[in-house]
mmCIF file of C-alpha atoms in Angstrom:
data_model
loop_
_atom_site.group_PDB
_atom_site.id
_atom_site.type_symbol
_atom_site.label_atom_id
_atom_site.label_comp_id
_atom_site.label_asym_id
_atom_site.label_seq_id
_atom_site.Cartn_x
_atom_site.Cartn_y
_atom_site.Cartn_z
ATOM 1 C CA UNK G 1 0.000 0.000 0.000
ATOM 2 C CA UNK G 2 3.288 2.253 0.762
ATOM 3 C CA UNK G 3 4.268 2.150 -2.850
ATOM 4 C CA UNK G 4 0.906 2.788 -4.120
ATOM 5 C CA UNK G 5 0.258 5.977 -2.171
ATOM 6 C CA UNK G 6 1.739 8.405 -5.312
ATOM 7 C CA UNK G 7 3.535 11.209 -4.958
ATOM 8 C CA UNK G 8 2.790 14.958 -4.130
ATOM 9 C CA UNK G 9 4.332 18.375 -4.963
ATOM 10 C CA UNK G 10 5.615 20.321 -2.376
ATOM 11 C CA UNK G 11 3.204 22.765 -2.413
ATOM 12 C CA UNK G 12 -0.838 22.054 -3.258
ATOM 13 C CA UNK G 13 -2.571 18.405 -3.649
ATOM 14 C CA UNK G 14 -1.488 18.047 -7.343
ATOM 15 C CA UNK G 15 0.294 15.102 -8.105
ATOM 16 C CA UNK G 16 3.149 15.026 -10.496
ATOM 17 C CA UNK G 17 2.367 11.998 -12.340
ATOM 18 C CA UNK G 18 0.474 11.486 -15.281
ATOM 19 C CA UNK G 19 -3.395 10.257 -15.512
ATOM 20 C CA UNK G 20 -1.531 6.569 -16.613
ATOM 21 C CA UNK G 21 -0.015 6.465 -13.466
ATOM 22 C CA UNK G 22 -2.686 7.582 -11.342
ATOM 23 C CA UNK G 23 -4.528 4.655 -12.625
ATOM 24 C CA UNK G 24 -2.669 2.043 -11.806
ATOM 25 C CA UNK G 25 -3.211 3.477 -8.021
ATOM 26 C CA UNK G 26 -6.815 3.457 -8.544
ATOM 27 C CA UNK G 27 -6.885 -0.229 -9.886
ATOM 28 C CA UNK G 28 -5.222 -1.383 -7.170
ATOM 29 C CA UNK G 29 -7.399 0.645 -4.873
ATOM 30 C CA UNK G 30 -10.782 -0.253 -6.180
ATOM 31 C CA UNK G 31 -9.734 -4.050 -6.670
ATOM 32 C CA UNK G 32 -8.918 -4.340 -2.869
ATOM 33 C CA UNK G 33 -5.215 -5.379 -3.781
ATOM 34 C CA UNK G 34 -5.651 -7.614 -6.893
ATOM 35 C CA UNK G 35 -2.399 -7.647 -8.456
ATOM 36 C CA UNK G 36 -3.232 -9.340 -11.534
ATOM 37 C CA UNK G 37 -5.817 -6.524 -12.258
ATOM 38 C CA UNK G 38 -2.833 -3.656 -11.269
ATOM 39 C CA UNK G 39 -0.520 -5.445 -13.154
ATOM 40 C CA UNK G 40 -2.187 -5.228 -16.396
ATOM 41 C CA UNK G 41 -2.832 -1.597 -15.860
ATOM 42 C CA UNK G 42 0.649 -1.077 -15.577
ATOM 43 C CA UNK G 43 2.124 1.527 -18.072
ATOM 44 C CA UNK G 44 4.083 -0.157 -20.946
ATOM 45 C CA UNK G 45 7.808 0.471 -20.282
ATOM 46 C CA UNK G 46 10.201 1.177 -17.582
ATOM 47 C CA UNK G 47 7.416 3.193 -15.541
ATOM 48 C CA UNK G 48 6.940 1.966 -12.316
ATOM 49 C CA UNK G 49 9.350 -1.105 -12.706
ATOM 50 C CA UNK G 50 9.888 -1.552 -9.133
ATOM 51 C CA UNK G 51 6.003 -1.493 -8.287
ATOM 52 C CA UNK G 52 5.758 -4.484 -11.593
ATOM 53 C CA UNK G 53 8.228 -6.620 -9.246
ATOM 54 C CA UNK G 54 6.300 -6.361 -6.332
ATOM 55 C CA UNK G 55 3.051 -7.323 -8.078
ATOM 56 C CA UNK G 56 4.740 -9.723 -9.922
ATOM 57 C CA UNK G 57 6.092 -11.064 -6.210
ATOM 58 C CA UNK G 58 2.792 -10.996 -5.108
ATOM 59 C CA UNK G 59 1.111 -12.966 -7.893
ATOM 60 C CA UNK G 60 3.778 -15.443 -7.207
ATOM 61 C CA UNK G 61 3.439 -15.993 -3.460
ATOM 62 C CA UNK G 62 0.275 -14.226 -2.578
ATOM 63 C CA UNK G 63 -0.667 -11.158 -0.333
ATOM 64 C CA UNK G 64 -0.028 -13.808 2.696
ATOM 65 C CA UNK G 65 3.481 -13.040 1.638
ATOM 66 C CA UNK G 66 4.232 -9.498 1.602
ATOM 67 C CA UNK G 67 8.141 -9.625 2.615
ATOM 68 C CA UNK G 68 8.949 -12.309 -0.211
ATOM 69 C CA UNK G 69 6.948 -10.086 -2.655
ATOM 70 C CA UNK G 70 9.312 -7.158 -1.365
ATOM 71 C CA UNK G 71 12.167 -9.343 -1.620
ATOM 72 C CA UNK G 72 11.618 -9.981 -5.424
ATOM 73 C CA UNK G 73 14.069 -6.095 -4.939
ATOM 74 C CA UNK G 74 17.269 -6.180 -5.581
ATOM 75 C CA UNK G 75 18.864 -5.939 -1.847
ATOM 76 C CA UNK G 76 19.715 -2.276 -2.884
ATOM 77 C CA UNK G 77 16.357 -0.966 -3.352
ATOM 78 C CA UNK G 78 15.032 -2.802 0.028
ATOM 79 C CA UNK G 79 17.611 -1.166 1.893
ATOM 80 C CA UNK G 80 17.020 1.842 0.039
ATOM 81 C CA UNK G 81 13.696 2.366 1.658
ATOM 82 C CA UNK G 82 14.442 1.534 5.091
ATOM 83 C CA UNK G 83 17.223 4.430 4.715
ATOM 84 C CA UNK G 84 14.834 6.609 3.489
ATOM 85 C CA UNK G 85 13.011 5.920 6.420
ATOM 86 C CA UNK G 86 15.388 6.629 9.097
ATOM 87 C CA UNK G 87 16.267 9.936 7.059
ATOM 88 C CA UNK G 88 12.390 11.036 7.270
ATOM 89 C CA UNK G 89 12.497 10.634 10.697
ATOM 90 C CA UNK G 90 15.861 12.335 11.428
ATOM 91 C CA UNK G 91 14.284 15.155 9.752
ATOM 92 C CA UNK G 92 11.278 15.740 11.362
ATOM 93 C CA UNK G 93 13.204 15.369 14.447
ATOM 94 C CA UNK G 94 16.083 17.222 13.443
ATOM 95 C CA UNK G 95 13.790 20.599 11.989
ATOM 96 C CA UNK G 96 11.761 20.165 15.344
ATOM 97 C CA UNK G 97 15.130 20.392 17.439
ATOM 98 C CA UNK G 98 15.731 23.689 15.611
ATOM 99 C CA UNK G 99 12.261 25.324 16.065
ATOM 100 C CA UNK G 100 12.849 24.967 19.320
ATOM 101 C CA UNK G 101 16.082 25.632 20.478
ATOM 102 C CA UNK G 102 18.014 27.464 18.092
ATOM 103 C CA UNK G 103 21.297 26.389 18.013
ATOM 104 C CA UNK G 104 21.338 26.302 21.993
ATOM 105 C CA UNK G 105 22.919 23.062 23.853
ATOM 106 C CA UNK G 106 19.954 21.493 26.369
ATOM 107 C CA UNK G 107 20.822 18.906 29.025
ATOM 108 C CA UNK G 108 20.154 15.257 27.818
ATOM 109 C CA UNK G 109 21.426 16.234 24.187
ATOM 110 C CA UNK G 110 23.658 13.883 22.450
ATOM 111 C CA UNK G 111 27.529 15.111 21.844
ATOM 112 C CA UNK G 112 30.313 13.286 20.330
ATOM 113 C CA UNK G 113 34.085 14.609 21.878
ATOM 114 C CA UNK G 114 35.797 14.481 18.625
ATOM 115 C CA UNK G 115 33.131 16.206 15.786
ATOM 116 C CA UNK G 116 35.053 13.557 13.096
ATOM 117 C CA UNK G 117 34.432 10.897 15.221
ATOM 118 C CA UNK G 118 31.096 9.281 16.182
ATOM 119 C CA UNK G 119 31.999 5.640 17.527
ATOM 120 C CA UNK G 120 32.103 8.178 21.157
ATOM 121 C CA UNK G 121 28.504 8.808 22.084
ATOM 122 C CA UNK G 122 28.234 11.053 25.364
ATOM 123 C CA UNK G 123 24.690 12.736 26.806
ATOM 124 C CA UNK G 124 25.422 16.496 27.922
ATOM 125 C CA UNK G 125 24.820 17.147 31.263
ATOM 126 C CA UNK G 126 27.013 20.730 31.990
ATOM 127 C CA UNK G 127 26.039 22.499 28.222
ATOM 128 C CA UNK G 128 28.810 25.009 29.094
ATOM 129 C CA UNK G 129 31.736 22.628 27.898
ATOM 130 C CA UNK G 130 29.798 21.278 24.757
ATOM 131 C CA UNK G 131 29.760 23.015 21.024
ATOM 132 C CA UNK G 132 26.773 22.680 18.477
ATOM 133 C CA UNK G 133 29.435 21.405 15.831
ATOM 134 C CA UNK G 134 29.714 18.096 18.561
ATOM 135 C CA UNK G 135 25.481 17.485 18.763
ATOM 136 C CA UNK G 136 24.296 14.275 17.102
ATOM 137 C CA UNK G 137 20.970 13.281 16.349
ATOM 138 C CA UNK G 138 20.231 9.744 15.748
ATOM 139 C CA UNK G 139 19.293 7.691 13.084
ATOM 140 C CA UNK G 140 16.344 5.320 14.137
ATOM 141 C CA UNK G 141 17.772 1.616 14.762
ATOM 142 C CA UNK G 142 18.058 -1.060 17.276
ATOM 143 C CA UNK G 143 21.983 -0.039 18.321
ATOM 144 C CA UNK G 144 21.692 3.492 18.941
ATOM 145 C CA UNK G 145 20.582 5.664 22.136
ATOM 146 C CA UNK G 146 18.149 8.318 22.024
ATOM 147 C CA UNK G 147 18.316 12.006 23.447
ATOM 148 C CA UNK G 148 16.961 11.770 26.994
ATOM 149 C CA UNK G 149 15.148 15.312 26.829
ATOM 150 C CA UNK G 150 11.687 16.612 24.913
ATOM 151 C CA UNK G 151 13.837 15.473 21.543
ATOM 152 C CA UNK G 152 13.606 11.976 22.436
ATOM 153 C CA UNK G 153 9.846 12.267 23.071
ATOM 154 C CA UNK G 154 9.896 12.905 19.267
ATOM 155 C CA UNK G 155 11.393 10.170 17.826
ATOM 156 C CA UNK G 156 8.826 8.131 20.214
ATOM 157 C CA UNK G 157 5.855 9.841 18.786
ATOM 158 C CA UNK G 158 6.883 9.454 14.943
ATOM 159 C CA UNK G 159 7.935 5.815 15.479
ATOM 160 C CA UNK G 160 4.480 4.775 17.093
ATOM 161 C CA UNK G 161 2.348 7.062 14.687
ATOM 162 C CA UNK G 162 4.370 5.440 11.864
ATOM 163 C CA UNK G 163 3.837 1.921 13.294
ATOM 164 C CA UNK G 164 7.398 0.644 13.542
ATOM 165 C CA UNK G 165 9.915 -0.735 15.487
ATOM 166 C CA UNK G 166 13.193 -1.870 14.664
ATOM 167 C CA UNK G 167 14.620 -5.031 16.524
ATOM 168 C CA UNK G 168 17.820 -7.214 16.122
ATOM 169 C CA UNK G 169 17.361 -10.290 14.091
ATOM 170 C CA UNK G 170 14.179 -8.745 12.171
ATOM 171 C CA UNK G 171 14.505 -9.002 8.416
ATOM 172 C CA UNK G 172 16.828 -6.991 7.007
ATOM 173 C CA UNK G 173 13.932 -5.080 5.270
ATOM 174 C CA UNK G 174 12.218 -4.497 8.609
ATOM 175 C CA UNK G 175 14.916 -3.234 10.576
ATOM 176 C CA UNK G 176 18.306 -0.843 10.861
ATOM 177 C CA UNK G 177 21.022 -0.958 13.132
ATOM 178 C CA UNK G 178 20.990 2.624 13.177
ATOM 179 C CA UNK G 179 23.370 5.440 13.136
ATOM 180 C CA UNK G 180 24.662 9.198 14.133
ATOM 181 C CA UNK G 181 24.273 12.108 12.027
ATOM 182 C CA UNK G 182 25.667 15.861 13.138
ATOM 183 C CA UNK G 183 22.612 17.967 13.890
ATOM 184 C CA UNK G 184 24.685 21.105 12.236
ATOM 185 C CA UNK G 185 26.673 20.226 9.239
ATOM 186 C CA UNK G 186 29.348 23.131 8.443
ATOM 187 C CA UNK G 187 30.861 24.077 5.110
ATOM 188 C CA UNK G 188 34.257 24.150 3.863
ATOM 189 C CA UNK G 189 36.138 25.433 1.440
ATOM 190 C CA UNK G 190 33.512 27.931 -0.032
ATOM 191 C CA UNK G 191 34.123 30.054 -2.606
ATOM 192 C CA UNK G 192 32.322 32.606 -4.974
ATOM 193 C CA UNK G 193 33.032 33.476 -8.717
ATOM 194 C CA UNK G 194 30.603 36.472 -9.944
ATOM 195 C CA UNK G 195 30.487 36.673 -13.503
ATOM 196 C CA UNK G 196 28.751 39.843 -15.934
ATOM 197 C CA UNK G 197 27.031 40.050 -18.767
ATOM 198 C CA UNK G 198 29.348 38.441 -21.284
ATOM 199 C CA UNK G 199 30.016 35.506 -18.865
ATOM 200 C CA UNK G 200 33.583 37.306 -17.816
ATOM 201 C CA UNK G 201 34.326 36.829 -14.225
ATOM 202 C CA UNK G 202 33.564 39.677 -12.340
ATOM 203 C CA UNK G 203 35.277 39.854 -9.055
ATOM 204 C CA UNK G 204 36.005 37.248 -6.276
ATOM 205 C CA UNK G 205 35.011 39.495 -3.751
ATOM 206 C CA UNK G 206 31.627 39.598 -2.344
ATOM 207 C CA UNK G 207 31.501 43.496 -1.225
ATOM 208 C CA UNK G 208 32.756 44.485 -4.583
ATOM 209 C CA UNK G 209 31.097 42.529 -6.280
ATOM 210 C CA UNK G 210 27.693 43.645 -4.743
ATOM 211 C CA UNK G 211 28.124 46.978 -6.133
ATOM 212 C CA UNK G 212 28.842 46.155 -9.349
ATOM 213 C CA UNK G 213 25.569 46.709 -11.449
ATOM 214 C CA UNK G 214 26.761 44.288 -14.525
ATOM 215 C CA UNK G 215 26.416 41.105 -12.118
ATOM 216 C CA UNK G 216 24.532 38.170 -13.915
ATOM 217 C CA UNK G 217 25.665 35.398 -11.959
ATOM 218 C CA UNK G 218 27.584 33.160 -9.535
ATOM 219 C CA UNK G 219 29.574 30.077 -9.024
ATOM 220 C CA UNK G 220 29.606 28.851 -5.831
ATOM 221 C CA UNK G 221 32.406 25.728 -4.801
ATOM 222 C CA UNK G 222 32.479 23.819 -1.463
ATOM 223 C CA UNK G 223 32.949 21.098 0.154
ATOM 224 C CA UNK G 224 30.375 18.804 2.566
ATOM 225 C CA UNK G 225 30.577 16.320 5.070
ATOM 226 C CA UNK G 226 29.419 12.586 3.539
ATOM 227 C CA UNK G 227 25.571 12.781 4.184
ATOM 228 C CA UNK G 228 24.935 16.469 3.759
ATOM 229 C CA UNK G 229 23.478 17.501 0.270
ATOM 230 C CA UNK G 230 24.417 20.445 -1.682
ATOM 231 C CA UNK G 231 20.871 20.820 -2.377
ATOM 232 C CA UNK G 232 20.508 21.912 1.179
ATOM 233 C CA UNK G 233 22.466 23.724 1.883
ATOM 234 C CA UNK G 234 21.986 25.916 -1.169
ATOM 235 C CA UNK G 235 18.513 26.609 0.503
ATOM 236 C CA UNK G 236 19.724 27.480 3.383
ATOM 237 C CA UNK G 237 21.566 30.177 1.420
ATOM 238 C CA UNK G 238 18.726 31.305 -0.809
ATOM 239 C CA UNK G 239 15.457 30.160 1.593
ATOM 240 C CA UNK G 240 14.313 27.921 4.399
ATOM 241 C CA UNK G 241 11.483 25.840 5.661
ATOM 242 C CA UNK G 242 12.975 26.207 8.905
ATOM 243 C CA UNK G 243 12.023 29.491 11.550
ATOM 244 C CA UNK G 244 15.039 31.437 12.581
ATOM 245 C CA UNK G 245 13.534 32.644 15.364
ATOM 246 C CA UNK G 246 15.973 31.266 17.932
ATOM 247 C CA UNK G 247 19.124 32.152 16.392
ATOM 248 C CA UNK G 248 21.259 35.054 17.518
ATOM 249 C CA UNK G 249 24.145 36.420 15.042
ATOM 250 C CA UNK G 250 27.203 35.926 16.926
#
């Protein structure tokens, strides 16, 4: 039912698939599961291929047998949606953290002594002596401990609205050891080029470059953590979901 819930644009109810698509949803709706029926609504080509294995899965073994229809997946894809999973949820947590506190340490946070290194996990208890760069949030898994303030309440509420639990020895497409990710991810190596009119590069200095009327464009270079997204942090730049409301300029 997951897979068949189509997708939604950011903004508005529309969905950004096409009336073929849509379909297929519907069939499978309206039939009360029937893959045979959603299979042969299927678009031709590769549309949708990973939904055709699934149905195909589950004209095989039956809708008794949901995890060997899922397991018709290449192991990459299978583990590609419990990832996605544990990302949702670090993000809802993660945005929530920020509403609230800012960028402020609160007792019961998670820290890690060496920002490179997150094998060390530590629970703050004097905030003084801890810096945002060393706060971890965690991915959801079996092996991993949970803030032990309001934060943790989160993850509790998402995982029970969302109906899962990860345990150790569940199939692999059922569970997740679980992991750390830095709650503030900081950039390195930035660096601008402003370019005019003619494409000719303008200055490399942001101030100057500000004043100069001819500006048409910019190249920006930097360098990002491994699980940070250039895609986000360019909206942090240009716009953000998130309020700023508890951040000071220091």
């Amino acid at each position: 039912d997951l897979l068949l819930q189509g997708r939604l644009l950011c903004v508005g109810n529309n969905r950004q698939e096409s009336a073929e698509v849509r379909n297929v949803r519907q069939v499978w709706k309206e039939s009360q599961g029937d893959a045979i029926a959603t299979l042969k609504a299927l678009p031709r080509g590769e549309a949708m291929s990973r939904e055709r294995t699934v149905f195909k899965g589950i004209k095989r073994y039956g809708k008794s047998e949901p995890l060997r229809a899922i397991q018709c997946l290449h192991f990459g894809v299978r583990q590609f949606y419990v990832n996605a999973f544990q990302s949702y949820v670090w993000n809802e947590v993660a945005t929530e953290r920020i509403r609230r506190f800012g960028h402020k340490i609160i007792p019961g946070d998670l820290y890690v002594k060496d920002p490179g290194e997150k094998s060390d996990i530590n629970i703050v208890e004097d905030v003084t002596s801890v810096a945002i760069s060393q706060i971890v949030l965690p991915l959801p898994g079996y092996n991993v401990i949970y803030t032990s303030n309001e934060i943790g309440e989160i993850y509790k509420t998402i995982m029970v609205r969302e109906n899962v639990h990860f345990e150790k020895g569940a199939p692999l497409e059922a569970t997740a050891k679980g992991s750390y990710r830095h709650l503030i991810s900081f950039v390195d190596d930035l660096k601008a080029e402003f370019y005019d009119k003619e494409q000719h590069t303008s200055s490399n200095n942001h101030s100057q470059a500000t004043q100069d009327t001819d500006i048409e464009s910019m190249k920006l270079s930097f360098s990002l953590k491994s699980g940070s997204y250039a895609t986000m942090m360019l909206r942090e730049m240009m716009m953000t979901t998130v309020t700023r409301d508890n951040f000071t300029t220091e």
